[in-house]
CSV table of C-alpha atoms and ligand atoms in Angstrom, one decimal:
chain,number,residue,atom,x,y,z
Z,1,UNK,CA,-6.5,-43.8,14.5
Z,2,UNK,CA,-4.6,-41.4,16.8
Z,3,UNK,CA,-4.6,-37.8,15.8
Z,4,UNK,CA,-2.0,-35.2,16.7
Z,5,UNK,CA,-2.8,-31.6,17.4
Z,6,UNK,CA,-0.2,-28.9,16.9
Z,7,UNK,CA,-0.2,-26.1,19.4
Z,8,UNK,CA,1.5,-23.0,18.1
Z,9,UNK,CA,2.0,-19.5,19.4
Z,10,UNK,CA,0.7,-16.5,17.4
Z,11,UNK,CA,1.2,-12.9,18.0
Z,12,UNK,CA,-1.7,-10.6,18.8
Z,13,UNK,CA,-2.2,-7.0,19.7
Z,14,UNK,CA,-4.0,-6.2,22.9
Z,15,UNK,CA,-5.6,-2.8,22.7
Z,16,UNK,CA,-7.4,-1.4,25.7
Z,17,UNK,CA,-9.6,1.4,24.8
Z,18,UNK,CA,-10.4,4.7,26.4
Z,19,UNK,CA,-7.1,6.7,26.2
Z,20,UNK,CA,-6.9,10.0,24.3
Z,21,UNK,CA,-3.9,10.1,21.9
Z,22,UNK,CA,-1.7,13.1,22.3
Z,23,UNK,CA,1.8,14.0,21.1
Z,24,UNK,CA,3.6,13.7,17.8
Z,25,UNK,CA,4.6,10.9,15.4
Z,26,UNK,CA,7.1,11.0,12.5
Z,27,UNK,CA,6.0,9.3,9.2
Z,28,UNK,CA,8.1,6.6,7.5
Z,29,UNK,CA,8.4,6.3,3.7
Z,30,UNK,CA,5.4,4.9,1.8
Z,31,UNK,CA,5.1,1.1,1.5
Z,32,UNK,CA,3.4,1.5,-1.8
Z,33,UNK,CA,6.2,3.6,-3.1
Z,34,UNK,CA,9.3,1.9,-1.7
Z,35,UNK,CA,8.6,-1.5,-3.2
Z,36,UNK,CA,8.3,-0.1,-6.7
Z,37,UNK,CA,11.5,2.1,-6.1
Z,38,UNK,CA,13.3,-1.1,-5.2
Z,39,UNK,CA,12.1,-2.8,-8.3
Z,40,UNK,CA,13.0,0.2,-10.4
Z,41,UNK,CA,16.7,-0.2,-9.4
Z,42,UNK,CA,16.7,-3.3,-11.7
Z,43,UNK,CA,16.7,-0.9,-14.6
Z,44,UNK,CA,20.3,0.1,-14.1
Z,45,UNK,CA,23.5,-1.9,-13.5
Z,46,UNK,CA,25.3,-0.8,-10.4
Z,47,UNK,CA,24.5,0.3,-6.9
Z,48,UNK,CA,21.4,2.4,-6.1
Z,49,UNK,CA,20.4,3.6,-2.7
Z,50,UNK,CA,16.8,4.1,-1.4
Z,51,UNK,CA,16.4,6.2,1.7
Z,52,UNK,CA,13.5,6.8,4.1
Z,53,UNK,CA,12.7,3.1,3.8
Z,54,UNK,CA,10.0,1.9,6.2
Z,55,UNK,CA,10.9,-1.0,8.5
Z,56,UNK,CA,8.1,-3.3,7.3
Z,57,UNK,CA,7.9,-7.0,6.3
Z,58,UNK,CA,7.1,-6.2,2.6
Z,59,UNK,CA,10.5,-4.5,2.3
Z,60,UNK,CA,12.2,-7.7,3.5
Z,61,UNK,CA,10.2,-9.8,1.0
Z,62,UNK,CA,11.1,-7.4,-1.9
Z,63,UNK,CA,14.8,-7.5,-0.8
Z,64,UNK,CA,14.7,-11.4,-0.9
Z,65,UNK,CA,13.1,-11.3,-4.3
Z,66,UNK,CA,15.8,-9.0,-5.6
Z,67,UNK,CA,18.5,-11.2,-4.1
Z,68,UNK,CA,17.0,-14.2,-6.0
Z,69,UNK,CA,17.2,-12.1,-9.2
Z,70,UNK,CA,21.0,-11.9,-8.6
Z,71,UNK,CA,21.2,-8.5,-6.8
Z,72,UNK,CA,23.1,-7.8,-3.6
Z,73,UNK,CA,20.8,-6.1,-1.1
Z,74,UNK,CA,21.9,-4.4,2.2
Z,75,UNK,CA,19.2,-3.1,4.4
Z,76,UNK,CA,20.4,-0.7,7.1
Z,77,UNK,CA,17.4,-0.5,9.3
Z,78,UNK,CA,19.0,2.1,11.7
Z,79,UNK,CA,19.5,4.5,8.9
Z,80,UNK,CA,16.3,3.5,7.0
Z,81,UNK,CA,18.3,2.8,3.8
Z,82,UNK,CA,18.4,0.0,1.3
Z,83,UNK,CA,21.4,-0.4,-1.0
Z,84,UNK,CA,20.9,-2.6,-4.1
Z,85,UNK,CA,23.6,-3.7,-6.4
Z,86,UNK,CA,22.2,-4.9,-9.7
Z,87,UNK,CA,24.3,-7.1,-11.9
Z,88,UNK,CA,24.9,-6.7,-15.7
Z,89,UNK,CA,22.3,-9.4,-16.4
Z,90,UNK,CA,19.8,-10.1,-13.6
Z,91,UNK,CA,17.9,-13.4,-13.4
Z,92,UNK,CA,14.2,-13.1,-14.5
Z,93,UNK,CA,12.2,-15.5,-12.3
Z,94,UNK,CA,10.0,-14.4,-9.4
Z,95,UNK,CA,8.9,-17.6,-7.5
Z,96,UNK,CA,5.5,-18.4,-6.1
Z,97,UNK,CA,6.7,-18.6,-2.5
Z,98,UNK,CA,7.5,-14.9,-2.5
Z,99,UNK,CA,4.8,-13.7,-4.8
Z,100,UNK,CA,2.1,-15.4,-2.7
Z,101,UNK,CA,3.4,-13.5,0.3
Z,102,UNK,CA,3.3,-10.2,-1.5
Z,103,UNK,CA,1.2,-9.4,-4.5
Z,104,UNK,CA,3.3,-6.3,-5.2
Z,105,UNK,CA,6.0,-8.6,-6.4
Z,106,UNK,CA,4.4,-8.1,-9.8
Z,107,UNK,CA,6.2,-4.8,-10.0
Z,108,UNK,CA,9.4,-6.5,-11.2
Z,109,UNK,CA,7.6,-7.5,-14.4
Z,110,UNK,CA,8.1,-4.2,-16.3
Z,111,UNK,CA,11.7,-3.7,-15.3
Z,112,UNK,CA,12.7,-7.3,-16.1
Z,113,UNK,CA,11.1,-7.3,-19.6
Z,114,UNK,CA,12.7,-4.0,-20.4
Z,115,UNK,CA,16.2,-4.9,-19.0
Z,116,UNK,CA,16.6,-8.6,-19.8
Z,117,UNK,CA,13.9,-9.2,-22.4
Z,118,UNK,CA,12.2,-11.8,-20.1
Z,119,UNK,CA,10.2,-12.2,-16.9
Z,120,UNK,CA,8.6,-15.3,-15.3
Z,121,UNK,CA,6.5,-14.0,-12.5
Z,122,UNK,CA,4.3,-16.3,-10.5
Z,123,UNK,CA,0.7,-15.2,-10.7
Z,124,UNK,CA,-0.7,-13.7,-7.5
Z,125,UNK,CA,-3.4,-15.8,-6.1
Z,126,UNK,CA,-6.8,-15.7,-7.8
Z,127,UNK,CA,-5.7,-14.0,-10.9
Z,128,UNK,CA,-5.1,-15.4,-14.3
Z,129,UNK,CA,-3.9,-13.8,-17.5
Z,130,UNK,CA,-6.4,-11.5,-19.0
Z,131,UNK,CA,-8.6,-11.7,-15.9
Z,132,UNK,CA,-9.4,-8.7,-13.7
Z,133,UNK,CA,-6.2,-7.9,-11.9
Z,134,UNK,CA,-3.4,-8.0,-14.5
Z,135,UNK,CA,-5.1,-7.5,-17.9
Z,136,UNK,CA,-3.9,-3.9,-18.3
Z,137,UNK,CA,-0.3,-4.8,-17.3
Z,138,UNK,CA,-0.3,-7.5,-20.0
Z,139,UNK,CA,-2.0,-5.4,-22.6
Z,140,UNK,CA,0.5,-2.6,-22.2
Z,141,UNK,CA,3.5,-4.9,-22.5
Z,142,UNK,CA,2.0,-6.6,-25.6
Z,143,UNK,CA,1.5,-3.2,-27.3
Z,144,UNK,CA,5.3,-2.6,-26.8
Z,145,UNK,CA,6.1,-5.9,-28.5
Z,146,UNK,CA,6.4,-8.4,-25.6
Z,147,UNK,CA,4.9,-11.8,-25.9
Z,148,UNK,CA,3.0,-12.6,-22.8
Z,149,UNK,CA,1.5,-16.0,-21.9
Z,150,UNK,CA,0.6,-17.9,-18.8
Z,151,UNK,CA,1.7,-21.4,-17.9
Z,152,UNK,CA,1.8,-23.5,-14.8
Z,153,UNK,CA,0.8,-20.5,-12.6
Z,154,UNK,CA,3.4,-18.2,-14.0
Z,155,UNK,CA,3.1,-15.2,-16.2
Z,156,UNK,CA,5.8,-15.5,-18.9
Z,157,UNK,CA,6.8,-12.4,-20.8
Z,158,UNK,CA,9.4,-12.4,-23.5
Z,159,UNK,CA,10.8,-9.8,-25.9
Z,160,UNK,CA,13.3,-11.0,-28.4
Z,161,UNK,CA,14.3,-7.4,-29.2
Z,162,UNK,CA,14.2,-4.1,-27.3
Z,163,UNK,CA,10.6,-3.1,-26.5
Z,164,UNK,CA,9.1,-0.5,-28.8
Z,165,UNK,CA,7.3,2.6,-27.6
Z,166,UNK,CA,3.6,2.5,-28.1
Z,167,UNK,CA,0.3,4.3,-27.3
Z,168,UNK,CA,-1.5,2.8,-24.4
Z,169,UNK,CA,-4.8,3.6,-22.8
Z,170,UNK,CA,-5.9,2.3,-19.4
Z,171,UNK,CA,-9.6,1.4,-18.9
Z,172,UNK,CA,-9.1,2.5,-15.3
Z,173,UNK,CA,-6.2,4.5,-13.8
Z,174,UNK,CA,-4.6,1.4,-12.3
Z,175,UNK,CA,-1.6,2.1,-10.1
Z,176,UNK,CA,0.1,-1.2,-10.9
Z,177,UNK,CA,-0.5,-1.1,-14.6
Z,178,UNK,CA,0.8,2.4,-14.9
Z,179,UNK,CA,4.0,1.4,-13.1
Z,180,UNK,CA,4.5,-1.7,-15.2
Z,181,UNK,CA,4.1,0.1,-18.5
Z,182,UNK,CA,6.2,3.1,-17.2
Z,183,UNK,CA,9.1,1.0,-16.1
Z,184,UNK,CA,9.1,-1.0,-19.4
Z,185,UNK,CA,8.8,2.2,-21.5
Z,186,UNK,CA,11.8,4.0,-20.0
Z,187,UNK,CA,14.2,1.6,-21.8
Z,188,UNK,CA,12.0,1.0,-24.9
Z,189,UNK,CA,12.9,2.2,-28.4
Z,190,UNK,CA,10.8,5.4,-29.1
Z,191,UNK,CA,7.9,7.1,-27.5
Z,192,UNK,CA,5.3,5.6,-25.2
Z,193,UNK,CA,2.1,7.4,-24.2
Z,194,UNK,CA,0.1,6.2,-21.2
Z,195,UNK,CA,-3.4,7.7,-21.3
Z,196,UNK,CA,-5.6,7.6,-18.2
Z,197,UNK,CA,-2.5,6.9,-16.1
Z,198,UNK,CA,-2.7,6.8,-12.3
Z,199,UNK,CA,-1.7,10.1,-10.6
Z,200,UNK,CA,-1.0,8.9,-7.0
Z,201,UNK,CA,1.9,10.6,-5.2
Z,202,UNK,CA,3.6,7.2,-5.3
Z,203,UNK,CA,3.5,7.3,-9.1
Z,204,UNK,CA,5.1,10.8,-9.0
Z,205,UNK,CA,7.7,9.4,-6.7
Z,206,UNK,CA,8.7,6.6,-9.1
Z,207,UNK,CA,8.6,9.0,-12.1
Z,208,UNK,CA,11.0,11.3,-10.2
Z,209,UNK,CA,13.4,8.5,-9.4
Z,210,UNK,CA,13.4,7.3,-13.0
Z,211,UNK,CA,14.1,10.8,-14.1
Z,212,UNK,CA,17.0,11.0,-11.7
Z,213,UNK,CA,18.2,7.7,-13.3
Z,214,UNK,CA,18.2,9.4,-16.7
Z,215,UNK,CA,14.7,8.6,-18.0
Z,216,UNK,CA,12.8,11.1,-20.1
Z,217,UNK,CA,9.2,11.4,-18.8
Z,218,UNK,CA,6.7,14.2,-19.5
Z,219,UNK,CA,3.4,14.9,-17.8
Z,220,UNK,CA,4.4,13.6,-14.4
Z,221,UNK,CA,1.4,14.0,-12.0
Z,222,UNK,CA,-1.1,14.2,-14.9
Z,223,UNK,CA,-3.2,11.4,-16.5
Z,224,UNK,CA,-1.1,11.4,-19.6
Z,225,UNK,CA,2.5,10.3,-19.3
Z,226,UNK,CA,4.8,10.5,-22.3
Z,227,UNK,CA,8.0,8.6,-22.1
Z,228,UNK,CA,10.9,8.8,-24.6
Z,229,UNK,CA,12.9,5.6,-24.2
Z,230,UNK,CA,16.6,5.9,-23.6
Z,231,UNK,CA,19.4,3.2,-24.2
Z,232,UNK,CA,20.4,2.9,-20.6
Z,233,UNK,CA,19.9,4.3,-17.1
Z,234,UNK,CA,22.3,4.9,-14.3
Z,235,UNK,CA,22.0,4.1,-10.5
Z,236,UNK,CA,20.8,6.8,-8.1
Z,237,UNK,CA,20.1,7.7,-4.5
Z,238,UNK,CA,16.5,8.5,-3.9
Z,239,UNK,CA,14.4,9.2,-0.8
Z,240,UNK,CA,10.9,7.5,-0.5
Z,241,UNK,CA,7.9,9.8,-0.4
Z,242,UNK,CA,6.2,9.8,3.1
Z,243,UNK,CA,3.4,7.4,3.7
Z,244,UNK,CA,0.1,9.3,3.2
Z,245,UNK,CA,-2.0,6.3,4.3
Z,246,UNK,CA,-0.1,5.9,7.6
Z,247,UNK,CA,-0.5,9.7,8.0
Z,248,UNK,CA,-4.3,9.4,7.4
Z,249,UNK,CA,-4.5,6.5,9.9
Z,250,UNK,CA,-2.9,8.7,12.6
Z,251,UNK,CA,-5.3,11.5,11.7
Z,252,UNK,CA,-8.3,9.3,12.1
Z,253,UNK,CA,-6.9,7.9,15.4
Z,254,UNK,CA,-6.6,11.5,16.7
Z,255,UNK,CA,-10.2,12.2,15.8
Z,256,UNK,CA,-11.7,8.9,17.2
Z,257,UNK,CA,-9.9,9.2,20.5
Z,258,UNK,CA,-10.7,13.0,20.7
Z,259,UNK,CA,-7.0,13.6,20.9
Z,260,UNK,CA,-4.4,16.0,19.6
Z,261,UNK,CA,-1.8,14.5,17.3
Z,262,UNK,CA,0.9,16.1,15.2
Z,263,UNK,CA,2.1,14.1,12.2
Z,264,UNK,CA,5.6,15.1,11.1
Z,265,UNK,CA,7.3,14.6,7.8
Z,266,UNK,CA,3.9,14.4,6.1
Z,267,UNK,CA,2.7,16.0,2.9
Z,268,UNK,CA,-0.7,17.2,3.9
Z,269,UNK,CA,-1.6,18.0,0.3
Z,270,UNK,CA,-1.5,14.3,-0.5
Z,271,UNK,CA,-4.3,13.8,2.0
Z,272,UNK,CA,-6.5,16.8,1.1
Z,273,UNK,CA,-9.8,15.0,0.8
Z,274,UNK,CA,-9.3,12.8,3.9
Z,275,UNK,CA,-8.3,15.8,6.0
Z,276,UNK,CA,-11.3,17.8,4.7
Z,277,UNK,CA,-13.6,14.9,5.7
Z,278,UNK,CA,-12.1,15.0,9.2
Z,279,UNK,CA,-12.9,18.7,9.4
Z,280,UNK,CA,-16.5,17.9,8.4
Z,281,UNK,CA,-16.5,15.4,11.2
Z,282,UNK,CA,-15.7,18.3,13.6
Z,283,UNK,CA,-11.9,18.2,13.8
Z,284,UNK,CA,-9.4,21.1,13.7
Z,285,UNK,CA,-6.7,20.5,11.2
Z,286,UNK,CA,-3.7,22.8,11.1
Z,287,UNK,CA,-1.2,22.5,8.2
Z,288,UNK,CA,2.4,22.8,9.4
Z,289,UNK,CA,5.6,23.3,7.5
Z,290,UNK,CA,6.5,19.6,7.8
Z,291,UNK,CA,3.1,18.0,8.4
Z,292,UNK,CA,-0.2,18.6,10.1
Z,293,UNK,CA,-1.9,18.6,13.5
Z,294,UNK,CA,-5.3,17.2,14.2
Z,295,UNK,CA,-7.3,18.1,17.3
Z,296,UNK,CA,-10.7,16.9,18.3
Z,297,UNK,CA,-12.8,18.0,21.3
Z,298,UNK,CA,-16.0,16.0,20.9
Z,299,UNK,CA,-17.6,12.9,19.4
Z,300,UNK,CA,-17.1,13.0,15.6
Z,301,UNK,CA,-20.0,13.5,13.3
Z,302,UNK,CA,-20.5,10.7,10.7
Z,303,UNK,CA,-19.1,11.5,7.2
Z,304,UNK,CA,-19.9,9.9,3.9
Z,305,UNK,CA,-16.9,8.8,1.7
Z,306,UNK,CA,-16.6,7.5,-1.8
Z,307,UNK,CA,-13.3,5.8,-2.7
Z,308,UNK,CA,-11.8,6.7,-6.1
Z,309,UNK,CA,-8.3,6.8,-7.7
Z,310,UNK,CA,-6.2,9.7,-6.6
Z,311,UNK,CA,-6.9,12.6,-6.1
Z,312,UNK,CA,-10.2,10.9,-4.9
Z,313,UNK,CA,-10.6,9.5,-1.4
Z,314,UNK,CA,-8.2,6.6,-1.0
Z,315,UNK,CA,-9.5,3.0,-0.6
Z,316,UNK,CA,-6.6,2.4,1.7
Z,317,UNK,CA,-8.3,4.7,4.3
Z,318,UNK,CA,-11.8,3.3,3.9
Z,319,UNK,CA,-11.7,0.8,6.8
Z,320,UNK,CA,-10.3,3.5,9.1
Z,321,UNK,CA,-13.2,5.8,8.2
Z,322,UNK,CA,-15.7,3.0,8.7
Z,323,UNK,CA,-14.2,2.5,12.2
Z,324,UNK,CA,-14.6,6.2,12.9
Z,325,UNK,CA,-18.1,6.3,11.6
Z,326,UNK,CA,-19.0,3.3,13.8
Z,327,UNK,CA,-18.6,5.5,16.9
Z,328,UNK,CA,-19.7,8.8,15.3
Z,329,UNK,CA,-22.9,10.7,15.8
Z,330,UNK,CA,-25.3,9.9,12.9
Z,331,UNK,CA,-25.1,7.6,10.0
Z,332,UNK,CA,-22.8,7.5,7.0
Z,333,UNK,CA,-22.7,5.9,3.6
Z,334,UNK,CA,-19.3,4.6,2.5
Z,335,UNK,CA,-18.9,3.6,-1.1
Z,336,UNK,CA,-16.0,1.4,-2.2
Z,337,UNK,CA,-15.2,1.5,-5.9
Z,338,UNK,CA,-11.8,-0.3,-6.0
Z,339,UNK,CA,-11.8,-3.4,-3.8
Z,340,UNK,CA,-15.3,-4.7,-2.9
Z,341,UNK,CA,-13.7,-7.4,-0.7
Z,342,UNK,CA,-12.5,-4.7,1.6
Z,343,UNK,CA,-15.9,-4.7,3.3
Z,344,UNK,CA,-15.1,-8.2,4.7
Z,345,UNK,CA,-13.6,-6.6,7.7
Z,346,UNK,CA,-17.0,-5.2,8.7
Z,347,UNK,CA,-17.9,-8.6,10.0
Z,348,UNK,CA,-15.0,-8.3,12.5
Z,349,UNK,CA,-15.9,-4.8,13.4
Z,350,UNK,CA,-19.4,-6.1,14.2
Z,351,UNK,CA,-17.8,-8.3,16.9
Z,352,UNK,CA,-17.0,-5.0,18.7
Z,353,UNK,CA,-20.7,-4.0,18.4
Z,354,UNK,CA,-20.5,-1.8,15.3
Z,355,UNK,CA,-23.7,-1.4,13.3
Z,356,UNK,CA,-22.6,-1.7,9.6
Z,357,UNK,CA,-24.7,-3.1,6.8
Z,358,UNK,CA,-23.2,-3.7,3.4
Z,359,UNK,CA,-24.8,-4.0,0.0
Z,360,UNK,CA,-22.5,-4.4,-3.0
Z,361,UNK,CA,-20.3,-1.3,-3.1
Z,362,UNK,CA,-22.0,0.4,-0.3
Z,363,UNK,CA,-21.8,0.2,3.5
Z,364,UNK,CA,-24.3,2.0,5.8
Z,365,UNK,CA,-22.7,2.8,9.1
Z,366,UNK,CA,-24.8,3.8,12.0
Z,367,UNK,CA,-22.7,5.4,14.7
Z,368,UNK,CA,-22.9,3.9,18.3
Z,369,UNK,CA,-22.0,5.7,21.5
Z,370,UNK,CA,-19.7,2.8,22.5
Z,371,UNK,CA,-18.0,-0.3,21.2
Z,372,UNK,CA,-17.1,-3.2,23.4
Z,373,UNK,CA,-13.7,-5.0,23.2
Z,374,UNK,CA,-13.6,-8.5,21.8
Z,375,UNK,CA,-11.2,-10.8,19.9
Z,376,UNK,CA,-11.1,-9.9,16.2
Z,377,UNK,CA,-9.0,-11.0,13.1
Z,378,UNK,CA,-7.3,-8.6,10.7
Z,379,UNK,CA,-7.7,-10.0,7.2
Z,380,UNK,CA,-5.5,-7.4,5.4
Z,381,UNK,CA,-3.3,-4.4,6.3
Z,382,UNK,CA,-6.0,-1.7,6.3
Z,383,UNK,CA,-8.6,-3.9,8.0
Z,384,UNK,CA,-6.0,-4.4,10.7
Z,385,UNK,CA,-5.6,-0.6,11.0
Z,386,UNK,CA,-9.4,-0.2,11.2
Z,387,UNK,CA,-9.7,-2.8,14.0
Z,388,UNK,CA,-6.8,-1.3,16.0
Z,389,UNK,CA,-8.5,2.2,15.8
Z,390,UNK,CA,-11.8,0.7,16.9
Z,391,UNK,CA,-10.0,-1.0,19.8
Z,392,UNK,CA,-8.6,2.3,20.9
Z,393,UNK,CA,-12.1,3.6,21.7
Z,394,UNK,CA,-13.9,0.3,22.6
Z,395,UNK,CA,-14.6,-0.4,26.3
Z,396,UNK,CA,-12.3,-3.1,27.7
Z,397,UNK,CA,-9.7,-5.0,25.7
Z,398,UNK,CA,-9.7,-5.9,22.0
Z,399,UNK,CA,-7.4,-8.7,20.9
Z,400,UNK,CA,-6.4,-8.3,17.3
Z,401,UNK,CA,-5.2,-11.5,15.5
Z,402,UNK,CA,-3.5,-11.5,12.1
Z,403,UNK,CA,-0.8,-9.1,13.3
Z,404,UNK,CA,1.4,-10.2,10.3
Z,405,UNK,CA,-0.9,-8.2,8.0
Z,406,UNK,CA,-0.5,-5.0,10.1
Z,407,UNK,CA,3.3,-5.5,10.2
Z,408,UNK,CA,3.3,-5.5,6.4
Z,409,UNK,CA,2.3,-1.9,6.3
Z,410,UNK,CA,2.8,-0.1,9.7
Z,411,UNK,CA,6.4,0.2,10.9
Z,412,UNK,CA,6.7,0.5,14.7
Z,413,UNK,CA,3.0,0.8,15.2
Z,414,UNK,CA,3.0,-0.3,18.9
Z,415,UNK,CA,5.8,1.9,20.2
Z,416,UNK,CA,4.3,4.9,18.3
Z,417,UNK,CA,0.8,4.2,19.8
Z,418,UNK,CA,2.3,3.8,23.3
Z,419,UNK,CA,4.2,7.1,22.8
Z,420,UNK,CA,0.9,8.8,22.1
Z,421,UNK,CA,-0.5,7.4,25.3
Z,422,UNK,CA,-2.4,4.4,24.0
Z,423,UNK,CA,-2.7,1.2,26.1
Z,424,UNK,CA,-1.4,-1.4,23.5
Z,425,UNK,CA,0.9,-4.3,23.7
Z,426,UNK,CA,2.0,-7.3,21.6
Z,427,UNK,CA,1.4,-10.6,23.2
Z,428,UNK,CA,1.7,-14.3,22.3
Z,429,UNK,CA,-1.2,-16.6,22.6
Z,430,UNK,CA,-1.3,-20.4,21.8
Z,431,UNK,CA,-3.9,-21.8,19.5
X,501,EPU,N1,-7.2,-3.9,-12.1
X,501,EPU,C1,-7.6,-4.6,-13.2
X,501,EPU,N2,-6.7,-4.9,-14.2
X,501,EPU,C2,-5.4,-4.5,-14.1
X,501,EPU,C3,-5.0,-3.8,-12.9
X,501,EPU,C4,-5.9,-3.5,-11.9
X,501,EPU,O1,-8.8,-4.9,-13.3
X,501,EPU,O2,-4.6,-4.8,-15.0
X,501,EPU,C5,-8.2,-3.6,-11.0
X,501,EPU,C6,-7.8,-4.3,-9.7
X,501,EPU,O3,-8.4,-5.6,-9.7
X,501,EPU,C7,-8.5,-3.4,-8.7
X,501,EPU,C8,-8.3,-2.0,-9.3
X,501,EPU,O4,-8.1,-2.2,-10.7
X,501,EPU,O5,-9.8,-3.7,-8.5
X,501,EPU,C9,-7.3,-1.2,-8.6
X,501,EPU,O6,-6.0,-1.7,-8.9
X,501,EPU,P1,-4.7,-0.9,-9.0
X,501,EPU,O7,-3.8,-1.5,-10.1
X,501,EPU,O8,-4.9,0.6,-9.1
X,501,EPU,O9,-4.1,-1.2,-7.6
X,501,EPU,P2,-2.7,-2.0,-7.2
X,501,EPU,O10,-1.6,-1.5,-8.0
X,501,EPU,O11,-3.0,-3.4,-7.3
X,501,EPU,C10,-2.1,-0.3,-5.3
X,501,EPU,C11,-1.7,-0.4,-3.9
X,501,EPU,C12,-3.0,-0.8,-3.1
X,501,EPU,C13,-4.0,0.4,-3.3
X,501,EPU,C14,-4.3,0.5,-4.8
X,501,EPU,C15,-5.2,1.7,-5.1
X,501,EPU,C16,0.5,-1.3,-3.9
X,501,EPU,C17,1.5,-2.4,-3.6
X,501,EPU,N3,-0.8,-1.5,-3.7
X,501,EPU,O12,-2.6,-1.6,-5.7
X,501,EPU,O13,-2.6,-0.8,-1.7
X,501,EPU,O14,-5.1,0.1,-2.6
X,501,EPU,O15,-3.0,0.7,-5.5
X,501,EPU,O16,-4.7,2.9,-4.6
X,501,EPU,O17,0.9,-0.2,-4.4
X,501,EPU,C18,-2.7,-1.4,0.6
X,501,EPU,O18,-1.6,-0.7,0.7
X,501,EPU,O19,-3.3,-1.8,1.5
X,501,EPU,C19,-3.1,-1.6,-0.8
X,501,EPU,C20,-4.0,-2.6,-1.1
């Protein structure tokens, strides 16, 4: 039998190592905030505007999801704004084809149940109701009176009447569960308390936007949020908080390349632990009015990190720190407490010659003087960032596959890197 072979082109990043990064970059808004802010617009009929919107693929996916729910969405990339017009009664189904492309689609669950009393949201891959991943979202909605089931790969939530405020406790300060319960509670009847709530800057950002829309929320930025439900909310204009993970990625890039990078439009206080770690590694960090400057004059010293919910060290910077430790002087122990699967990227880093051993939640990284460029595959956004950073210091050229993952979180990465003096380009290869 004849077989056919399809040849297709895929994008790669070619990173040639050895350049010091110097100059300045301006941060975009945070991916992990803007998607939730866009979902939150569902809570009010009319036109809301989100500004400081990063030009990333996930924003496009969220825009498409909102359009399918009946909203009009205009994305003005030049002005970094998204305008969303929400109808009186949005639709309530989030299909698998979008949810599989972006797990964060789950953030429409809370607003839809609160607003239209129903939500059918495809389950993100690998999860099932009550399993690790969504159990706290579901538990919170049930406490407020929603019926939640799972059928044919969809999570079905229904509330025949307005949701009722309730006391909720999270087993773990989950970002997503805090957001789901918060966005449901703002329109519920009565008081909701979320104990052990997440405290990430992105949670503060969404609380602020909800307050601007007329929500009554107490304890913003603490681990106990108290929400007095109101009958309706109104549309707003809100600016997305700057992306602290992109900021941290630039800071590590400066250290690894022994460079001098100023990150503008950053809130350094959102990165305190990560910046302290870079100081321990030997960097000079100056806090500026609108950001910070990182300078490094020598090979970094290895630093241990332990990921924890905010204000702990962010899991989203763990691969970047493993990359840094892989060329540092000495050895470091990196402990991952949120997403164990994040160590998968270590196998790719090993292709560049990194010496990393993992055991459960721990990775032991022994620094090497040099890495050597090779083809590698990014398996998620932050793994992609870690591999690009490693490529910046590896000898020769590193070809990074899986660019789509990087594009989901890093707006304009290549021009920004080139602007700082890196030798990086996008290329097409056939496979
Ligand atoms: N978890 C449960 N049950 C739940 C909810 C969460 O077991 O009901 C578990 C998860 O399985 C995971 C841990 O708790 O092991 C953390 O989950 P969390 O809900 O805090 O994270 P998330 O909302 O799914 C967001 C970011 C992640 C970031 C984490 C932690 C978005 C879209 N994603 O995820 O960002 O790592 O918080 O800060 O906001 C990234 O940007 O690369 C990324 C993965």
